[in-house]
């Protein structure tokens, strides 16, 4: 998928936003939705998606950045509080050659621990939904 193109309202994150697909929800307000990645690259891998329908950072409306990034930071702080990792990694991919697989703009938040390898993007197995819901509740409690 190229960087340019029309937003596809049938993408999985759009379905999650509309409540047509499930997610292990961490946080939601009028600006953003945060939920657990179902193919976690590290334990606690969380996604924060804006409610604005856009594909990448390139078509995201600049005046919406501040409010969205404040949510990303708030969730990252809660992830740190919930899991006490040694590091917190943020990833944001644009376009298929960059590794983007879901074309609704988002940030990944990945807790990193000393000596613990991260699974490759697209190489992680599917997590158990009950375990993800438990992690989501832990982060939500730390918000
Ligand atoms: P990206 O490749 O940067 O577009 O990231 C998309 C992320 O969404 C990947 O890490 C996937 O594991 C994750 N993902 C795909 N489908 C779902 C889903 N239904 N619920 C939660 N995470 C998902």
JSON list of C-alpha atoms and ligand atoms in Angstrom, two decimals:
[
{"chain": "A", "resi": 1, "resn": "UNK", "atom": "CA", "xyz": [0.00, 0.00, 0.00]},
{"chain": "A", "resi": 2, "resn": "UNK", "atom": "CA", "xyz": [1.36, 3.35, -0.97]},
{"chain": "A", "resi": 3, "resn": "UNK", "atom": "CA", "xyz": [1.46, 6.37, 1.29]},
{"chain": "A", "resi": 4, "resn": "UNK", "atom": "CA", "xyz": [-1.19, 8.15, -0.71]},
{"chain": "A", "resi": 5, "resn": "UNK", "atom": "CA", "xyz": [-4.71, 6.92, -1.25]},
{"chain": "A", "resi": 6, "resn": "UNK", "atom": "CA", "xyz": [-8.14, 7.11, 0.24]},
{"chain": "A", "resi": 7, "resn": "UNK", "atom": "CA", "xyz": [-8.91, 6.12, 3.81]},
{"chain": "A", "resi": 8, "resn": "UNK", "atom": "CA", "xyz": [-10.61, 2.71, 3.87]},
{"chain": "A", "resi": 9, "resn": "UNK", "atom": "CA", "xyz": [-13.45, 2.75, 6.43]},
{"chain": "A", "resi": 10, "resn": "UNK", "atom": "CA", "xyz": [-13.42, -1.07, 6.41]},
{"chain": "A", "resi": 11, "resn": "UNK", "atom": "CA", "xyz": [-9.95, -1.26, 8.04]},
{"chain": "A", "resi": 12, "resn": "UNK", "atom": "CA", "xyz": [-9.88, -3.17, 11.32]},
{"chain": "A", "resi": 13, "resn": "UNK", "atom": "CA", "xyz": [-9.21, -0.12, 13.52]},
{"chain": "A", "resi": 14, "resn": "UNK", "atom": "CA", "xyz": [-12.18, 1.72, 11.97]},
{"chain": "A", "resi": 15, "resn": "UNK", "atom": "CA", "xyz": [-14.29, -1.34, 12.81]},
{"chain": "A", "resi": 16, "resn": "UNK", "atom": "CA", "xyz": [-12.99, -1.32, 16.40]},
{"chain": "A", "resi": 17, "resn": "UNK", "atom": "CA", "xyz": [-13.78, 2.42, 16.65]},
{"chain": "A", "resi": 18, "resn": "UNK", "atom": "CA", "xyz": [-17.34, 1.77, 15.48]},
{"chain": "A", "resi": 19, "resn": "UNK", "atom": "CA", "xyz": [-17.71, -1.14, 17.92]},
{"chain": "A", "resi": 20, "resn": "UNK", "atom": "CA", "xyz": [-18.01, -3.65, 15.06]},
{"chain": "A", "resi": 21, "resn": "UNK", "atom": "CA", "xyz": [-14.89, -5.56, 16.15]},
{"chain": "A", "resi": 22, "resn": "UNK", "atom": "CA", "xyz": [-13.77, -6.35, 19.71]},
{"chain": "A", "resi": 23, "resn": "UNK", "atom": "CA", "xyz": [-10.75, -4.96, 21.51]},
{"chain": "A", "resi": 24, "resn": "UNK", "atom": "CA", "xyz": [-9.16, -5.12, 24.96]},
{"chain": "A", "resi": 25, "resn": "UNK", "atom": "CA", "xyz": [-9.92, -1.48, 25.72]},
{"chain": "A", "resi": 26, "resn": "UNK", "atom": "CA", "xyz": [-7.61, 0.62, 27.89]},
{"chain": "A", "resi": 27, "resn": "UNK", "atom": "CA", "xyz": [-8.96, 4.13, 27.39]},
{"chain": "A", "resi": 28, "resn": "UNK", "atom": "CA", "xyz": [-11.41, 6.06, 25.24]},
{"chain": "A", "resi": 29, "resn": "UNK", "atom": "CA", "xyz": [-12.50, 9.66, 24.96]},
{"chain": "A", "resi": 30, "resn": "UNK", "atom": "CA", "xyz": [-13.57, 11.94, 22.11]},
{"chain": "A", "resi": 31, "resn": "UNK", "atom": "CA", "xyz": [-9.99, 12.17, 20.77]},
{"chain": "A", "resi": 32, "resn": "UNK", "atom": "CA", "xyz": [-8.48, 8.68, 20.97]},
{"chain": "A", "resi": 33, "resn": "UNK", "atom": "CA", "xyz": [-8.97, 5.01, 21.74]},
{"chain": "A", "resi": 34, "resn": "UNK", "atom": "CA", "xyz": [-6.27, 2.84, 23.33]},
{"chain": "A", "resi": 35, "resn": "UNK", "atom": "CA", "xyz": [-6.33, -0.95, 23.34]},
{"chain": "A", "resi": 36, "resn": "UNK", "atom": "CA", "xyz": [-4.01, -3.94, 23.56]},
{"chain": "A", "resi": 37, "resn": "UNK", "atom": "CA", "xyz": [-2.30, -5.20, 20.40]},
{"chain": "A", "resi": 38, "resn": "UNK", "atom": "CA", "xyz": [-3.58, -8.75, 19.74]},
{"chain": "A", "resi": 39, "resn": "UNK", "atom": "CA", "xyz": [-0.17, -9.77, 18.37]},
{"chain": "A", "resi": 40, "resn": "UNK", "atom": "CA", "xyz": [2.00, -8.30, 21.14]},
{"chain": "A", "resi": 41, "resn": "UNK", "atom": "CA", "xyz": [5.67, -7.82, 20.34]},
{"chain": "A", "resi": 42, "resn": "UNK", "atom": "CA", "xyz": [6.35, -7.41, 24.07]},
{"chain": "A", "resi": 43, "resn": "UNK", "atom": "CA", "xyz": [4.07, -8.03, 27.05]},
{"chain": "A", "resi": 44, "resn": "UNK", "atom": "CA", "xyz": [1.88, -4.96, 27.46]},
{"chain": "A", "resi": 45, "resn": "UNK", "atom": "CA", "xyz": [2.06, -3.83, 23.81]},
{"chain": "A", "resi": 46, "resn": "UNK", "atom": "CA", "xyz": [-0.60, -1.11, 23.55]},
{"chain": "A", "resi": 47, "resn": "UNK", "atom": "CA", "xyz": [-1.97, 0.88, 20.59]},
{"chain": "A", "resi": 48, "resn": "UNK", "atom": "CA", "xyz": [-3.32, 4.42, 20.68]},
{"chain": "A", "resi": 49, "resn": "UNK", "atom": "CA", "xyz": [-5.44, 5.44, 17.70]},
{"chain": "A", "resi": 50, "resn": "UNK", "atom": "CA", "xyz": [-6.99, 8.83, 17.00]},
{"chain": "A", "resi": 51, "resn": "UNK", "atom": "CA", "xyz": [-10.70, 9.13, 16.27]},
{"chain": "A", "resi": 52, "resn": "UNK", "atom": "CA", "xyz": [-9.92, 11.18, 13.17]},
{"chain": "A", "resi": 53, "resn": "UNK", "atom": "CA", "xyz": [-10.10, 8.99, 10.05]},
{"chain": "A", "resi": 54, "resn": "UNK", "atom": "CA", "xyz": [-6.65, 9.24, 8.48]},
{"chain": "A", "resi": 55, "resn": "UNK", "atom": "CA", "xyz": [-4.16, 6.72, 7.14]},
{"chain": "A", "resi": 56, "resn": "UNK", "atom": "CA", "xyz": [-0.73, 7.93, 8.22]},
{"chain": "A", "resi": 57, "resn": "UNK", "atom": "CA", "xyz": [1.10, 10.74, 9.98]},
{"chain": "A", "resi": 58, "resn": "UNK", "atom": "CA", "xyz": [1.20, 12.50, 6.61]},
{"chain": "A", "resi": 59, "resn": "UNK", "atom": "CA", "xyz": [-2.55, 13.06, 6.33]},
{"chain": "A", "resi": 60, "resn": "UNK", "atom": "CA", "xyz": [-3.21, 13.61, 10.03]},
{"chain": "A", "resi": 61, "resn": "UNK", "atom": "CA", "xyz": [-4.65, 17.13, 10.62]},
{"chain": "A", "resi": 62, "resn": "UNK", "atom": "CA", "xyz": [-1.92, 19.23, 12.28]},
{"chain": "A", "resi": 63, "resn": "UNK", "atom": "CA", "xyz": [-4.28, 21.03, 14.62]},
{"chain": "A", "resi": 64, "resn": "UNK", "atom": "CA", "xyz": [-5.36, 17.66, 16.11]},
{"chain": "A", "resi": 65, "resn": "UNK", "atom": "CA", "xyz": [-1.80, 16.62, 16.99]},
{"chain": "A", "resi": 66, "resn": "UNK", "atom": "CA", "xyz": [-1.49, 18.17, 20.42]},
{"chain": "A", "resi": 67, "resn": "UNK", "atom": "CA", "xyz": [-4.63, 16.58, 21.82]},
{"chain": "A", "resi": 68, "resn": "UNK", "atom": "CA", "xyz": [-3.82, 13.17, 20.31]},
{"chain": "A", "resi": 69, "resn": "UNK", "atom": "CA", "xyz": [-0.19, 13.14, 21.47]},
{"chain": "A", "resi": 70, "resn": "UNK", "atom": "CA", "xyz": [-1.31, 14.09, 24.97]},
{"chain": "A", "resi": 71, "resn": "UNK", "atom": "CA", "xyz": [-3.36, 10.85, 24.99]},
{"chain": "A", "resi": 72, "resn": "UNK", "atom": "CA", "xyz": [-0.39, 8.86, 23.66]},
{"chain": "A", "resi": 73, "resn": "UNK", "atom": "CA", "xyz": [1.78, 10.27, 26.46]},
{"chain": "A", "resi": 74, "resn": "UNK", "atom": "CA", "xyz": [-0.89, 9.64, 29.10]},
{"chain": "A", "resi": 75, "resn": "UNK", "atom": "CA", "xyz": [-1.26, 5.99, 28.06]},
{"chain": "A", "resi": 76, "resn": "UNK", "atom": "CA", "xyz": [2.55, 5.57, 27.93]},
{"chain": "A", "resi": 77, "resn": "UNK", "atom": "CA", "xyz": [2.76, 6.93, 31.48]},
{"chain": "A", "resi": 78, "resn": "UNK", "atom": "CA", "xyz": [0.05, 4.47, 32.60]},
{"chain": "A", "resi": 79, "resn": "UNK", "atom": "CA", "xyz": [1.86, 1.57, 30.86]},
{"chain": "A", "resi": 80, "resn": "UNK", "atom": "CA", "xyz": [5.00, 2.54, 32.79]},
{"chain": "A", "resi": 81, "resn": "UNK", "atom": "CA", "xyz": [3.08, 2.75, 36.05]},
{"chain": "A", "resi": 82, "resn": "UNK", "atom": "CA", "xyz": [1.25, -0.55, 35.47]},
{"chain": "A", "resi": 83, "resn": "UNK", "atom": "CA", "xyz": [4.21, -2.72, 34.42]},
{"chain": "A", "resi": 84, "resn": "UNK", "atom": "CA", "xyz": [7.33, -0.91, 35.70]},
{"chain": "A", "resi": 85, "resn": "UNK", "atom": "CA", "xyz": [9.38, -1.76, 32.57]},
{"chain": "A", "resi": 86, "resn": "UNK", "atom": "CA", "xyz": [13.02, -0.70, 32.14]},
{"chain": "A", "resi": 87, "resn": "UNK", "atom": "CA", "xyz": [12.13, 1.22, 28.99]},
{"chain": "A", "resi": 88, "resn": "UNK", "atom": "CA", "xyz": [9.13, 2.34, 26.97]},
{"chain": "A", "resi": 89, "resn": "UNK", "atom": "CA", "xyz": [9.39, 2.24, 23.18]},
{"chain": "A", "resi": 90, "resn": "UNK", "atom": "CA", "xyz": [7.08, 4.15, 20.85]},
{"chain": "A", "resi": 91, "resn": "UNK", "atom": "CA", "xyz": [6.78, 3.03, 17.21]},
{"chain": "A", "resi": 92, "resn": "UNK", "atom": "CA", "xyz": [4.85, 4.68, 14.40]},
{"chain": "A", "resi": 93, "resn": "UNK", "atom": "CA", "xyz": [4.96, 3.26, 10.85]},
{"chain": "A", "resi": 94, "resn": "UNK", "atom": "CA", "xyz": [3.80, 4.87, 7.61]},
{"chain": "A", "resi": 95, "resn": "UNK", "atom": "CA", "xyz": [3.31, 2.90, 4.38]},
{"chain": "A", "resi": 96, "resn": "UNK", "atom": "CA", "xyz": [3.74, -0.80, 3.70]},
{"chain": "A", "resi": 97, "resn": "UNK", "atom": "CA", "xyz": [7.51, -0.63, 3.01]},
{"chain": "A", "resi": 98, "resn": "UNK", "atom": "CA", "xyz": [7.88, 0.96, 6.45]},
{"chain": "A", "resi": 99, "resn": "UNK", "atom": "CA", "xyz": [5.98, -1.97, 7.96]},
{"chain": "A", "resi": 100, "resn": "UNK", "atom": "CA", "xyz": [2.52, -0.43, 8.32]},
{"chain": "A", "resi": 101, "resn": "UNK", "atom": "CA", "xyz": [-0.19, -3.09, 8.14]},
{"chain": "A", "resi": 102, "resn": "UNK", "atom": "CA", "xyz": [-3.28, -1.23, 9.37]},
{"chain": "A", "resi": 103, "resn": "UNK", "atom": "CA", "xyz": [-3.98, 1.99, 7.51]},
{"chain": "A", "resi": 104, "resn": "UNK", "atom": "CA", "xyz": [-5.46, 4.02, 10.33]},
{"chain": "A", "resi": 105, "resn": "UNK", "atom": "CA", "xyz": [-2.79, 6.27, 11.90]},
{"chain": "A", "resi": 106, "resn": "UNK", "atom": "CA", "xyz": [-1.57, 5.00, 15.29]},
{"chain": "A", "resi": 107, "resn": "UNK", "atom": "CA", "xyz": [1.27, 4.79, 17.78]},
{"chain": "A", "resi": 108, "resn": "UNK", "atom": "CA", "xyz": [2.52, 1.57, 19.34]},
{"chain": "A", "resi": 109, "resn": "UNK", "atom": "CA", "xyz": [3.60, 1.67, 23.00]},
{"chain": "A", "resi": 110, "resn": "UNK", "atom": "CA", "xyz": [5.92, -1.19, 23.91]},
{"chain": "A", "resi": 111, "resn": "UNK", "atom": "CA", "xyz": [7.21, -1.83, 27.43]},
{"chain": "A", "resi": 112, "resn": "UNK", "atom": "CA", "xyz": [10.84, -3.01, 27.18]},
{"chain": "A", "resi": 113, "resn": "UNK", "atom": "CA", "xyz": [12.68, -5.01, 29.80]},
{"chain": "A", "resi": 114, "resn": "UNK", "atom": "CA", "xyz": [16.42, -5.48, 30.26]},
{"chain": "A", "resi": 115, "resn": "UNK", "atom": "CA", "xyz": [17.57, -8.63, 28.46]},
{"chain": "A", "resi": 116, "resn": "UNK", "atom": "CA", "xyz": [14.16, -9.36, 26.94]},
{"chain": "A", "resi": 117, "resn": "UNK", "atom": "CA", "xyz": [14.03, -9.58, 23.15]},
{"chain": "A", "resi": 118, "resn": "UNK", "atom": "CA", "xyz": [11.19, -8.02, 21.26]},
{"chain": "A", "resi": 119, "resn": "UNK", "atom": "CA", "xyz": [9.27, -10.17, 18.77]},
{"chain": "A", "resi": 120, "resn": "UNK", "atom": "CA", "xyz": [9.49, -9.02, 15.15]},
{"chain": "A", "resi": 121, "resn": "UNK", "atom": "CA", "xyz": [6.71, -6.89, 13.70]},
{"chain": "A", "resi": 122, "resn": "UNK", "atom": "CA", "xyz": [4.20, -9.31, 12.15]},
{"chain": "A", "resi": 123, "resn": "UNK", "atom": "CA", "xyz": [5.99, -12.28, 13.75]},
{"chain": "A", "resi": 124, "resn": "UNK", "atom": "CA", "xyz": [4.26, -12.38, 17.13]},
{"chain": "A", "resi": 125, "resn": "UNK", "atom": "CA", "xyz": [1.58, -14.94, 17.94]},
{"chain": "A", "resi": 126, "resn": "UNK", "atom": "CA", "xyz": [-1.98, -14.04, 18.84]},
{"chain": "A", "resi": 127, "resn": "UNK", "atom": "CA", "xyz": [-2.47, -13.36, 22.54]},
{"chain": "A", "resi": 128, "resn": "UNK", "atom": "CA", "xyz": [-5.18, -14.79, 24.75]},
{"chain": "A", "resi": 129, "resn": "UNK", "atom": "CA", "xyz": [-8.04, -12.26, 24.97]},
{"chain": "A", "resi": 130, "resn": "UNK", "atom": "CA", "xyz": [-8.57, -12.83, 28.71]},
{"chain": "A", "resi": 131, "resn": "UNK", "atom": "CA", "xyz": [-4.89, -12.05, 29.36]},
{"chain": "A", "resi": 132, "resn": "UNK", "atom": "CA", "xyz": [-5.13, -8.91, 27.20]},
{"chain": "A", "resi": 133, "resn": "UNK", "atom": "CA", "xyz": [-8.26, -7.77, 29.05]},
{"chain": "A", "resi": 134, "resn": "UNK", "atom": "CA", "xyz": [-6.42, -8.22, 32.35]},
{"chain": "A", "resi": 135, "resn": "UNK", "atom": "CA", "xyz": [-3.48, -6.12, 31.08]},
{"chain": "A", "resi": 136, "resn": "UNK", "atom": "CA", "xyz": [-5.88, -3.47, 29.75]},
{"chain": "A", "resi": 137, "resn": "UNK", "atom": "CA", "xyz": [-7.52, -3.26, 33.18]},
{"chain": "A", "resi": 138, "resn": "UNK", "atom": "CA", "xyz": [-4.09, -2.87, 34.84]},
{"chain": "A", "resi": 139, "resn": "UNK", "atom": "CA", "xyz": [-3.20, 0.05, 32.53]},
{"chain": "A", "resi": 140, "resn": "UNK", "atom": "CA", "xyz": [-6.66, 1.61, 32.88]},
{"chain": "A", "resi": 141, "resn": "UNK", "atom": "CA", "xyz": [-6.28, 1.52, 36.66]},
{"chain": "A", "resi": 142, "resn": "UNK", "atom": "CA", "xyz": [-2.98, 3.42, 36.32]},
{"chain": "A", "resi": 143, "resn": "UNK", "atom": "CA", "xyz": [-4.44, 6.19, 34.14]},
{"chain": "B", "resi": 1, "resn": "LIG", "atom": "P1", "xyz": [1.10, -1.37, 11.98]},
{"chain": "B", "resi": 1, "resn": "LIG", "atom": "O1", "xyz": [1.72, -2.57, 11.31]},
{"chain": "B", "resi": 1, "resn": "LIG", "atom": "O2", "xyz": [2.08, -0.33, 12.46]},
{"chain": "B", "resi": 1, "resn": "LIG", "atom": "O3", "xyz": [0.05, -0.80, 11.07]},
{"chain": "B", "resi": 1, "resn": "LIG", "atom": "O4", "xyz": [0.41, -1.87, 13.30]},
{"chain": "B", "resi": 1, "resn": "LIG", "atom": "C1", "xyz": [-0.81, -2.53, 13.32]},
{"chain": "B", "resi": 1, "resn": "LIG", "atom": "C2", "xyz": [-0.85, -3.32, 14.58]},
{"chain": "B", "resi": 1, "resn": "LIG", "atom": "O5", "xyz": [-2.19, -3.72, 14.79]},
{"chain": "B", "resi": 1, "resn": "LIG", "atom": "C3", "xyz": [-0.03, -4.61, 14.56]},
{"chain": "B", "resi": 1, "resn": "LIG", "atom": "O6", "xyz": [0.91, -4.59, 15.62]},
{"chain": "B", "resi": 1, "resn": "LIG", "atom": "C4", "xyz": [-1.06, -5.72, 14.75]},
{"chain": "B", "resi": 1, "resn": "LIG", "atom": "O7", "xyz": [-0.60, -6.74, 15.57]},
{"chain": "B", "resi": 1, "resn": "LIG", "atom": "C5", "xyz": [-2.21, -4.99, 15.38]},
{"chain": "B", "resi": 1, "resn": "LIG", "atom": "N1", "xyz": [-3.53, -5.53, 15.13]},
{"chain": "B", "resi": 1, "resn": "LIG", "atom": "C6", "xyz": [-4.05, -6.01, 13.98]},
{"chain": "B", "resi": 1, "resn": "LIG", "atom": "N2", "xyz": [-5.34, -6.37, 14.14]},
{"chain": "B", "resi": 1, "resn": "LIG", "atom": "C7", "xyz": [-5.65, -6.08, 15.43]},
{"chain": "B", "resi": 1, "resn": "LIG", "atom": "C8", "xyz": [-6.83, -6.23, 16.21]},
{"chain": "B", "resi": 1, "resn": "LIG", "atom": "N3", "xyz": [-7.96, -6.73, 15.70]},
{"chain": "B", "resi": 1, "resn": "LIG", "atom": "N4", "xyz": [-6.79, -5.83, 17.50]},
{"chain": "B", "resi": 1, "resn": "LIG", "atom": "C9", "xyz": [-5.66, -5.33, 18.04]},
{"chain": "B", "resi": 1, "resn": "LIG", "atom": "N5", "xyz": [-4.51, -5.17, 17.35]},
{"chain": "B", "resi": 1, "resn": "LIG", "atom": "C10", "xyz": [-4.50, -5.54, 16.06]}
]
